[in-house]
CSV table of N, CA and C in Angstrom, one decimal:
chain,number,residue,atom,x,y,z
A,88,UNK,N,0.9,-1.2,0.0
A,88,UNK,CA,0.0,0.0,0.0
A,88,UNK,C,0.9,1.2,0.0
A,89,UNK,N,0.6,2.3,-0.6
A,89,UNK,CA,1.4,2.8,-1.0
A,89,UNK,C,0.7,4.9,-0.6
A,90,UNK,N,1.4,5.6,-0.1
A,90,UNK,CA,0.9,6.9,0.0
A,90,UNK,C,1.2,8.0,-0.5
A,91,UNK,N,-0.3,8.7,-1.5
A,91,UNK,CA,0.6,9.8,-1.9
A,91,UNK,C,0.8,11.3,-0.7
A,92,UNK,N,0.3,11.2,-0.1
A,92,UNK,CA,0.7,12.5,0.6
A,92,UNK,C,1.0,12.3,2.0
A,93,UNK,N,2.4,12.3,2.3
A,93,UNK,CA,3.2,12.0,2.9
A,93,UNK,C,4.2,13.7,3.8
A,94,UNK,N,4.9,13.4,5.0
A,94,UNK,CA,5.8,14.6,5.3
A,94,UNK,C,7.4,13.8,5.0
A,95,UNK,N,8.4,14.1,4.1
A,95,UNK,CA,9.3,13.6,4.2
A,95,UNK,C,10.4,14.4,4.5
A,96,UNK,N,10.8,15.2,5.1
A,96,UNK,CA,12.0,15.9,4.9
A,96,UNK,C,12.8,15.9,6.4
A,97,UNK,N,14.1,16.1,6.6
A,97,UNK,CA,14.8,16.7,8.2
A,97,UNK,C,14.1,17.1,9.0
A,98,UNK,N,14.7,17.5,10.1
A,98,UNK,CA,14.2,18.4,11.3
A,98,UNK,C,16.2,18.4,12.1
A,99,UNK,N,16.1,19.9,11.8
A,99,UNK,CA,17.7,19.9,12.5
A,99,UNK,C,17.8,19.0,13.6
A,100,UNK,N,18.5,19.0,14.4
A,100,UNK,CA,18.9,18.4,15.7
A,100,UNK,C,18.9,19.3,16.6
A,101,UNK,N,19.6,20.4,16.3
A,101,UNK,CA,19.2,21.4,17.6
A,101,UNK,C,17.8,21.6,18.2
A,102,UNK,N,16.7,21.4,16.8
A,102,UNK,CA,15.4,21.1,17.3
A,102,UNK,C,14.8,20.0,18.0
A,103,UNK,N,15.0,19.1,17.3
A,103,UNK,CA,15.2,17.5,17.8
A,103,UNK,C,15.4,17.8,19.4
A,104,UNK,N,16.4,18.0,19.9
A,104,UNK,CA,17.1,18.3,21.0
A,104,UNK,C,16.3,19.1,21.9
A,105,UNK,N,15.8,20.2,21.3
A,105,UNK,CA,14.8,21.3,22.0
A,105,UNK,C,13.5,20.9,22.3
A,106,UNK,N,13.1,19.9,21.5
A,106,UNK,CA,11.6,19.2,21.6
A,106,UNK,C,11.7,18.3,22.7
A,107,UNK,N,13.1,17.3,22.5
A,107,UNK,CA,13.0,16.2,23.5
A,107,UNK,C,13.5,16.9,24.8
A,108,UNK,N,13.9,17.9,25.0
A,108,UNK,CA,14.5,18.2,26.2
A,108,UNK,C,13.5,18.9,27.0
A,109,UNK,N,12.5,19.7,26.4
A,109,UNK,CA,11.1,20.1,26.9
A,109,UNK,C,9.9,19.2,27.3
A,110,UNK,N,9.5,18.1,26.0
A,110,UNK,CA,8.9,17.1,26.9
A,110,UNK,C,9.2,15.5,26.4
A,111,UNK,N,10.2,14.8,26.8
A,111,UNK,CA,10.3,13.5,26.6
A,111,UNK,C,11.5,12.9,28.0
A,112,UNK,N,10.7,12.6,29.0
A,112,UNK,CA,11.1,12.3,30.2
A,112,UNK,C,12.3,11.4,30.1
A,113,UNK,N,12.0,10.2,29.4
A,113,UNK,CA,13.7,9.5,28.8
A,113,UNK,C,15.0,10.0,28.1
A,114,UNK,N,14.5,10.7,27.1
A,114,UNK,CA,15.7,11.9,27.2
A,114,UNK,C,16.3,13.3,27.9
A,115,UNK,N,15.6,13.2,28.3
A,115,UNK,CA,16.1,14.3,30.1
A,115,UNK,C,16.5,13.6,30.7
A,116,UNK,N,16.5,12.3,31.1
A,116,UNK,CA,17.5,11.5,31.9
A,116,UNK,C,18.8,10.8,31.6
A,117,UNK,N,18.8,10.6,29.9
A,117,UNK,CA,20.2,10.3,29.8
A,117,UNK,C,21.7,11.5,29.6
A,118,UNK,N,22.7,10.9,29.8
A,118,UNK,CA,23.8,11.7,29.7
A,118,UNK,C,23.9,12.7,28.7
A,119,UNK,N,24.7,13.2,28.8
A,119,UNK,CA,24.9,14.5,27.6
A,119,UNK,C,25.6,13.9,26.0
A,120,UNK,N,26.8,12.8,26.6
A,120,UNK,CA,27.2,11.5,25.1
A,120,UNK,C,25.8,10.8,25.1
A,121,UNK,N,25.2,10.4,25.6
A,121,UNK,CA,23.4,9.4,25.1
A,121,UNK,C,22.7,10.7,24.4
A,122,UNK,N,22.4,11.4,24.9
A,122,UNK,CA,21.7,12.9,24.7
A,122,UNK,C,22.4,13.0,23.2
A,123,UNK,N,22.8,13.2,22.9
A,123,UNK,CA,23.7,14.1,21.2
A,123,UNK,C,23.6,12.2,20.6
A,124,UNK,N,23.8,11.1,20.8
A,124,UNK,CA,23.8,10.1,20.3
A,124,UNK,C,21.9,9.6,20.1
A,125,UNK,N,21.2,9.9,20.9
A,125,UNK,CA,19.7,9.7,20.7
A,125,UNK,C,19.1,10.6,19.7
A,126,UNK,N,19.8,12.2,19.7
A,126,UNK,CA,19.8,12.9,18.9
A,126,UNK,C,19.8,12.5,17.0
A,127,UNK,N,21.1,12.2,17.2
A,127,UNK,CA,21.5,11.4,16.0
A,127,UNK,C,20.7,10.7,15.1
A,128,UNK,N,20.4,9.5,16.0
A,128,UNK,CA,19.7,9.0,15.5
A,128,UNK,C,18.0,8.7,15.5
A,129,UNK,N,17.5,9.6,16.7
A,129,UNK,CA,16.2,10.6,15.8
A,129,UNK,C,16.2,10.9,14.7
A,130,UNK,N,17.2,12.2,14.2
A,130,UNK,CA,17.6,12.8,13.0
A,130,UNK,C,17.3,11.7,11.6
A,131,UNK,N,18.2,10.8,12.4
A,131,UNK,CA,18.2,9.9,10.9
A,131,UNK,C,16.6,9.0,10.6
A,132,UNK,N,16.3,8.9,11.6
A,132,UNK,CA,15.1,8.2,11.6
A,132,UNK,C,14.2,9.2,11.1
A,133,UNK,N,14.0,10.5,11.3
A,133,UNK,CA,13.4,10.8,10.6
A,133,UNK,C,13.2,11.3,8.9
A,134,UNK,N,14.7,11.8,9.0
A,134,UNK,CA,15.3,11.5,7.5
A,134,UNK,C,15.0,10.4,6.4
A,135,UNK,N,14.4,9.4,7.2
A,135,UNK,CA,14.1,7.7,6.3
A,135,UNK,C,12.8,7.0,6.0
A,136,UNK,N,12.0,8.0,7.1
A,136,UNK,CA,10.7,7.5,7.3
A,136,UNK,C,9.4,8.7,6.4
A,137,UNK,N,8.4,8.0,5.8
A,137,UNK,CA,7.3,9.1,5.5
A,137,UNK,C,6.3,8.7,6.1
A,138,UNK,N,6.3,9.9,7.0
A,138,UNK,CA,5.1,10.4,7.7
A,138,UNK,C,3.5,10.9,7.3
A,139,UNK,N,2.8,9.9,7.3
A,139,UNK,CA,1.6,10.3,6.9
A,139,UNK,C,0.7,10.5,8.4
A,140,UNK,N,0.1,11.9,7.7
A,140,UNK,CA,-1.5,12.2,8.8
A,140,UNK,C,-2.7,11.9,8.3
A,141,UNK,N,-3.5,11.1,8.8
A,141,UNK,CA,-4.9,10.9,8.9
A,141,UNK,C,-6.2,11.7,9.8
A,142,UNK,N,-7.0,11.9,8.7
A,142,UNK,CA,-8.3,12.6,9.9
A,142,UNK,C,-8.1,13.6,10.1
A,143,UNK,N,-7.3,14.8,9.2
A,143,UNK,CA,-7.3,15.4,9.4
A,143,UNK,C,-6.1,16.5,10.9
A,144,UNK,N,-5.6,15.4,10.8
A,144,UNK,CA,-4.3,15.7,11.7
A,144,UNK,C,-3.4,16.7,11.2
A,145,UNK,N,-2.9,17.6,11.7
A,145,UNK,CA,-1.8,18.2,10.9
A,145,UNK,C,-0.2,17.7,11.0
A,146,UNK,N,0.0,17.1,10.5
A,146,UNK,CA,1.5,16.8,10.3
A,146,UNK,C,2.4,17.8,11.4
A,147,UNK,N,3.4,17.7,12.4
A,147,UNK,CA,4.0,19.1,12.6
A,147,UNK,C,5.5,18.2,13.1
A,148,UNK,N,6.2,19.1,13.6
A,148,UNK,CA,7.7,18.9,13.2
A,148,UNK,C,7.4,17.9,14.7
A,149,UNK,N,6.9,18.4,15.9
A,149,UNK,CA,6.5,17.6,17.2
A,149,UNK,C,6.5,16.7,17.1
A,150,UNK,N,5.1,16.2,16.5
A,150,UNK,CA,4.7,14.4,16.2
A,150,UNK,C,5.8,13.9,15.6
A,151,UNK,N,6.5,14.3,14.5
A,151,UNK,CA,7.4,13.7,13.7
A,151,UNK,C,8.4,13.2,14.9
A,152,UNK,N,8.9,14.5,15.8
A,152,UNK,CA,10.0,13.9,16.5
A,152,UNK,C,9.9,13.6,18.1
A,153,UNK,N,8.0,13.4,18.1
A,153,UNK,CA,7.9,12.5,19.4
A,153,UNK,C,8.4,11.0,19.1
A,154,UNK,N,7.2,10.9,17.9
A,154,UNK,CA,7.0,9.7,16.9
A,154,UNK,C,8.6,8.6,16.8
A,155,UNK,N,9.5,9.7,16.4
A,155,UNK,CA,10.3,9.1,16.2
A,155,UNK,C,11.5,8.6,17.4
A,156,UNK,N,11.5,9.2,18.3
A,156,UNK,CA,11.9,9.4,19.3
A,156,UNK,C,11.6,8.0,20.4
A,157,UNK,N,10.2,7.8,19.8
A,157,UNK,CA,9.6,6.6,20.7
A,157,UNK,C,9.9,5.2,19.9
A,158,UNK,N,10.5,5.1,18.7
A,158,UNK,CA,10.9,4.5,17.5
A,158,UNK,C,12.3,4.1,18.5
A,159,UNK,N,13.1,5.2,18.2
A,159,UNK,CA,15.0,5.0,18.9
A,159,UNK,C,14.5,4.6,20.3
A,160,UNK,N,13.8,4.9,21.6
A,160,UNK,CA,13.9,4.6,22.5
A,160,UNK,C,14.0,3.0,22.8
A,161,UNK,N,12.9,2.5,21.7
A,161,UNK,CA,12.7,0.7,21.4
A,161,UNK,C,14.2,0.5,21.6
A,162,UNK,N,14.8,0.8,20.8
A,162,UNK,CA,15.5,0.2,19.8
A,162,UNK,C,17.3,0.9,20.5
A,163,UNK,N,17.2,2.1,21.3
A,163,UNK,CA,18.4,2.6,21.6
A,163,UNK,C,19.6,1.0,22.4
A,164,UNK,N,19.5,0.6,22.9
A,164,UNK,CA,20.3,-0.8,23.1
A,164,UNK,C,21.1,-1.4,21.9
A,165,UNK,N,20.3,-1.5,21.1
A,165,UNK,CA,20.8,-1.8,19.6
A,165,UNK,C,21.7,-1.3,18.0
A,166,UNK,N,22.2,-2.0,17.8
A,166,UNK,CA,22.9,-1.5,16.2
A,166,UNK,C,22.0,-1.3,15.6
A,167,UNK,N,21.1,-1.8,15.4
A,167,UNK,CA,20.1,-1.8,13.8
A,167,UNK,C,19.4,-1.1,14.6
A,168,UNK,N,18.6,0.2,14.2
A,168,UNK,CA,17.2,1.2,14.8
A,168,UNK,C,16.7,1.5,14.1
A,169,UNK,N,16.6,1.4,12.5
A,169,UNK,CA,15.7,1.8,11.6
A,169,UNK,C,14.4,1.3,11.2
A,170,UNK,N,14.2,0.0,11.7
A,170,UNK,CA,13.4,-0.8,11.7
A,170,UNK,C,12.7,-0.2,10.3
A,171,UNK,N,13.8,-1.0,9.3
A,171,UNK,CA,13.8,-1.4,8.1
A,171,UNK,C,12.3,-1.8,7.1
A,172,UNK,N,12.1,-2.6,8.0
A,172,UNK,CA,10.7,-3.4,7.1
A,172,UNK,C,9.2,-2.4,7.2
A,173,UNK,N,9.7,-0.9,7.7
A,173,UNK,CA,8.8,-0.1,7.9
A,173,UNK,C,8.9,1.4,7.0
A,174,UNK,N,8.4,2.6,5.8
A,174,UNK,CA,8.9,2.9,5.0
A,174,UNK,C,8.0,4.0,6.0
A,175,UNK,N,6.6,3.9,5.8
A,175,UNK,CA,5.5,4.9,6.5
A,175,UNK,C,4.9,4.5,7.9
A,176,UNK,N,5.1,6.1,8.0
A,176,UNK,CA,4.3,5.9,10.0
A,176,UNK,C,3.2,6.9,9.9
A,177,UNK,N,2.0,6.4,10.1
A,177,UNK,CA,1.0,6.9,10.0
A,177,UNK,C,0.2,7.1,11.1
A,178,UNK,N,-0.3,8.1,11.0
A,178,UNK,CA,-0.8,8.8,12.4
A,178,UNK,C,-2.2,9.6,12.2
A,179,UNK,N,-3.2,8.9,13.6
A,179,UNK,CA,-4.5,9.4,13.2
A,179,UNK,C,-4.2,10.4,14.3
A,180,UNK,N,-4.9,11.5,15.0
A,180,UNK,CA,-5.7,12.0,15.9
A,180,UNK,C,-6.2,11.1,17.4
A,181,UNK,N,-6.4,10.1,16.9
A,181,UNK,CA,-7.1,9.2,17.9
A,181,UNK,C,-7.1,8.0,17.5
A,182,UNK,N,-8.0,6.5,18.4
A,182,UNK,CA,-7.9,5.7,18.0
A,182,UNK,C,-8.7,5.4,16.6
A,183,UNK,N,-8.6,4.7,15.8
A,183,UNK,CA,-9.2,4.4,14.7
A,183,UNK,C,-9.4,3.3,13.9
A,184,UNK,N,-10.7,3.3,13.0
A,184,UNK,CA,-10.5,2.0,12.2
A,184,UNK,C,-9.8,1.4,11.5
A,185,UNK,N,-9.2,0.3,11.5
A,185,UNK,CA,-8.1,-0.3,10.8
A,185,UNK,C,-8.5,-0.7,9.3
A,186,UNK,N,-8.1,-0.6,8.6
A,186,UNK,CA,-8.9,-1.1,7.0
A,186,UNK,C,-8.7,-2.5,7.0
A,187,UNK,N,-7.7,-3.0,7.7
A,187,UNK,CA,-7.4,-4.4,7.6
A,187,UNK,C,-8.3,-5.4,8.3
A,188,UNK,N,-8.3,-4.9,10.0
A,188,UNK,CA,-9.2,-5.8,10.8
A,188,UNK,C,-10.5,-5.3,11.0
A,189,UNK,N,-11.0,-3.9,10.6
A,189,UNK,CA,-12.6,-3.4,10.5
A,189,UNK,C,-12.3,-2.7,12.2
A,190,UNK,N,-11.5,-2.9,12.9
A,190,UNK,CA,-11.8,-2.9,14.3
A,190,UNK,C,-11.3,-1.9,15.2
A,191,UNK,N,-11.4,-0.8,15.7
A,191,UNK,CA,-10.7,-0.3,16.7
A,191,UNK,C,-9.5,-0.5,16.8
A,192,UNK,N,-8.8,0.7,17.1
A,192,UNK,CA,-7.0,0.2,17.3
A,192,UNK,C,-6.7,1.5,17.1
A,193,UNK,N,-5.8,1.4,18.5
A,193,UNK,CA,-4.6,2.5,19.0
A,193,UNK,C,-3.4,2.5,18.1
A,194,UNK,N,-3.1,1.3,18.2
A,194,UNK,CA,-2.0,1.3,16.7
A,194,UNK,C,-1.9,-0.3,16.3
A,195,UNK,N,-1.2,0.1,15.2
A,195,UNK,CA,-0.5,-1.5,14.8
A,195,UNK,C,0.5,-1.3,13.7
A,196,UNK,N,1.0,-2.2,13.1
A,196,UNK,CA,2.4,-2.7,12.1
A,196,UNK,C,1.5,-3.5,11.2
A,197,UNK,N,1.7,-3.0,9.9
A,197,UNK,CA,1.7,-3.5,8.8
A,197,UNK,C,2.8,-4.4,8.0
A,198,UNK,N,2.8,-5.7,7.4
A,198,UNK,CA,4.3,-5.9,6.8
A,198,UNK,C,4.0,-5.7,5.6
A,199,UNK,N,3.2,-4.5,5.3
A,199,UNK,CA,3.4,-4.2,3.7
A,199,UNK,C,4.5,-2.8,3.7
A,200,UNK,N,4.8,-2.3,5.2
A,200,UNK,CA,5.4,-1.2,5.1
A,200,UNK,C,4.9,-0.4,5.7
A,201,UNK,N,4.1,-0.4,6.7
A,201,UNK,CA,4.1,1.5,7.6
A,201,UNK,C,3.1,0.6,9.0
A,202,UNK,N,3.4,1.2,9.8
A,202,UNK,CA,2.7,1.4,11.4
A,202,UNK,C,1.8,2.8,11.5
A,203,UNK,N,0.5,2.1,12.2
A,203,UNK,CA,-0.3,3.2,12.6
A,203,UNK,C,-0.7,3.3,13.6
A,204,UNK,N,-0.8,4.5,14.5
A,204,UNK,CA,-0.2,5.0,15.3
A,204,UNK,C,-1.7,6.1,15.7
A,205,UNK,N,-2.0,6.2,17.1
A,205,UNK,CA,-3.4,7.0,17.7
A,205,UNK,C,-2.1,8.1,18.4
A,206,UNK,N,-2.3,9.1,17.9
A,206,UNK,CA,-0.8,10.6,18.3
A,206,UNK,C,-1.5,11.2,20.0
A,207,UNK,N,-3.0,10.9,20.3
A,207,UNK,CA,-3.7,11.3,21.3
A,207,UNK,C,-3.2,9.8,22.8
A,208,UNK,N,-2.9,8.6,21.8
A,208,UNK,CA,-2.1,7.3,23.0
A,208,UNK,C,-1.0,7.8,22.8
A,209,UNK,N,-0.2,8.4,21.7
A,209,UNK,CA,1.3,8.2,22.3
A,209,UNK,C,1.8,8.9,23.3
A,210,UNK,N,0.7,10.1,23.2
A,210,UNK,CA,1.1,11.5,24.3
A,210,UNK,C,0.3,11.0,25.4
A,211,UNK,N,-0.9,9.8,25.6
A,211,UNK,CA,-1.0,8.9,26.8
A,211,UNK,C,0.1,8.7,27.5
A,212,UNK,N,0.7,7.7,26.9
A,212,UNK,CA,2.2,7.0,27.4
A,212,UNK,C,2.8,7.7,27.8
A,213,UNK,N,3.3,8.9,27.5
A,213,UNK,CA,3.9,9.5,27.2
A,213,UNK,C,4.3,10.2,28.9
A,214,UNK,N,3.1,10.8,29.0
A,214,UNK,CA,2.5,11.6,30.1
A,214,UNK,C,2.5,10.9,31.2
A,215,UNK,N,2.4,9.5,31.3
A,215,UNK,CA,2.2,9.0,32.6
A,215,UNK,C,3.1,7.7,32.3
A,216,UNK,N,4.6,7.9,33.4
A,216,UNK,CA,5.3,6.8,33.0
A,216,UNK,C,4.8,5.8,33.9
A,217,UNK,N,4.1,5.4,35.1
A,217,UNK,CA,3.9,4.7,36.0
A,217,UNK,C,2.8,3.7,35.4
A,218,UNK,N,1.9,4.0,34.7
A,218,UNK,CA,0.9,2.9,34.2
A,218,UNK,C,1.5,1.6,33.6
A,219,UNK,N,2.7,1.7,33.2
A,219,UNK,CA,3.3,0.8,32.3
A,219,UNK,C,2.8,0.5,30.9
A,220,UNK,N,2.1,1.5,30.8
A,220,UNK,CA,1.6,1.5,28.8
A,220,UNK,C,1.8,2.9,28.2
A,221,UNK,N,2.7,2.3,27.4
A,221,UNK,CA,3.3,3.4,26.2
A,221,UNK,C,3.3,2.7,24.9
A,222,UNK,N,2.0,3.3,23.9
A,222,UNK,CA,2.4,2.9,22.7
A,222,UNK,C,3.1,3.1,22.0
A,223,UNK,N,4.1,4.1,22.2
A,223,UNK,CA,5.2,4.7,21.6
A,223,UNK,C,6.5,3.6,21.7
């Protein structure tokens, strides 16, 4: 499946940096070498990935580098963080219907190529680290 209207481009790092230092509680806790290294590779991740909104969502540089931020957190332990078998990250407003299962859903992974994603759960998780649910 394939999207034509998509957000593809950068977001400096100094931004990157400014976004997650204001509100992303896991990068406010690591070091200043993890800090510029999680940076990094935000950057690139978002550099790789097309970003689609749904429902009338507006695309903005935030989502892109919550979104992606919660992508490298998975994955910061690791060599590989691109999570390759994924081209598009698609993002509704809320939760929504899946065209695949007909059914409600906060998110899910497609292996045709893109994860979709409720931007109103990720900033759930987000906001309350003690629940133990972040779909980010």
């Amino acid at each position: 499946m394939g999207f034509t209207e998509f957000t593809h481009s950068p977001i400096s790092p100094d931004i990157i940096h400014s976004e997650l230092q204001r509100g992303y509680r896991y990068y406010r806790n690591l070091t200043p070498e993890l800090k510029e290294r999680f940076v990094q590779r935000t950057s690139i991740f978002i550099e790789n990935k097309k970003f689609v909104a749904r429902k009338d969502l507006e695309m903005t540089d935030t989502i892109r580098i919550i979104v992606s931020a919660c992508a490298i957190q998975v994955t910061f332990g690791l060599d590989s963080f691109m999570l390759d078998t994924f081209e598009h990250i698609v993002i509704y407003p809320d939760i929504y219907e899946s065209p695949v299962t007909k059914q409600m859903h906060k998110g899910e992974t497609n292996l045709n190529g893109f994860i979709c994603l409720s931007w109103k759960d990720i900033l759930a998780g987000i906001e309350n680290p003690i629940d133990n649910y972040n779909l980010g």
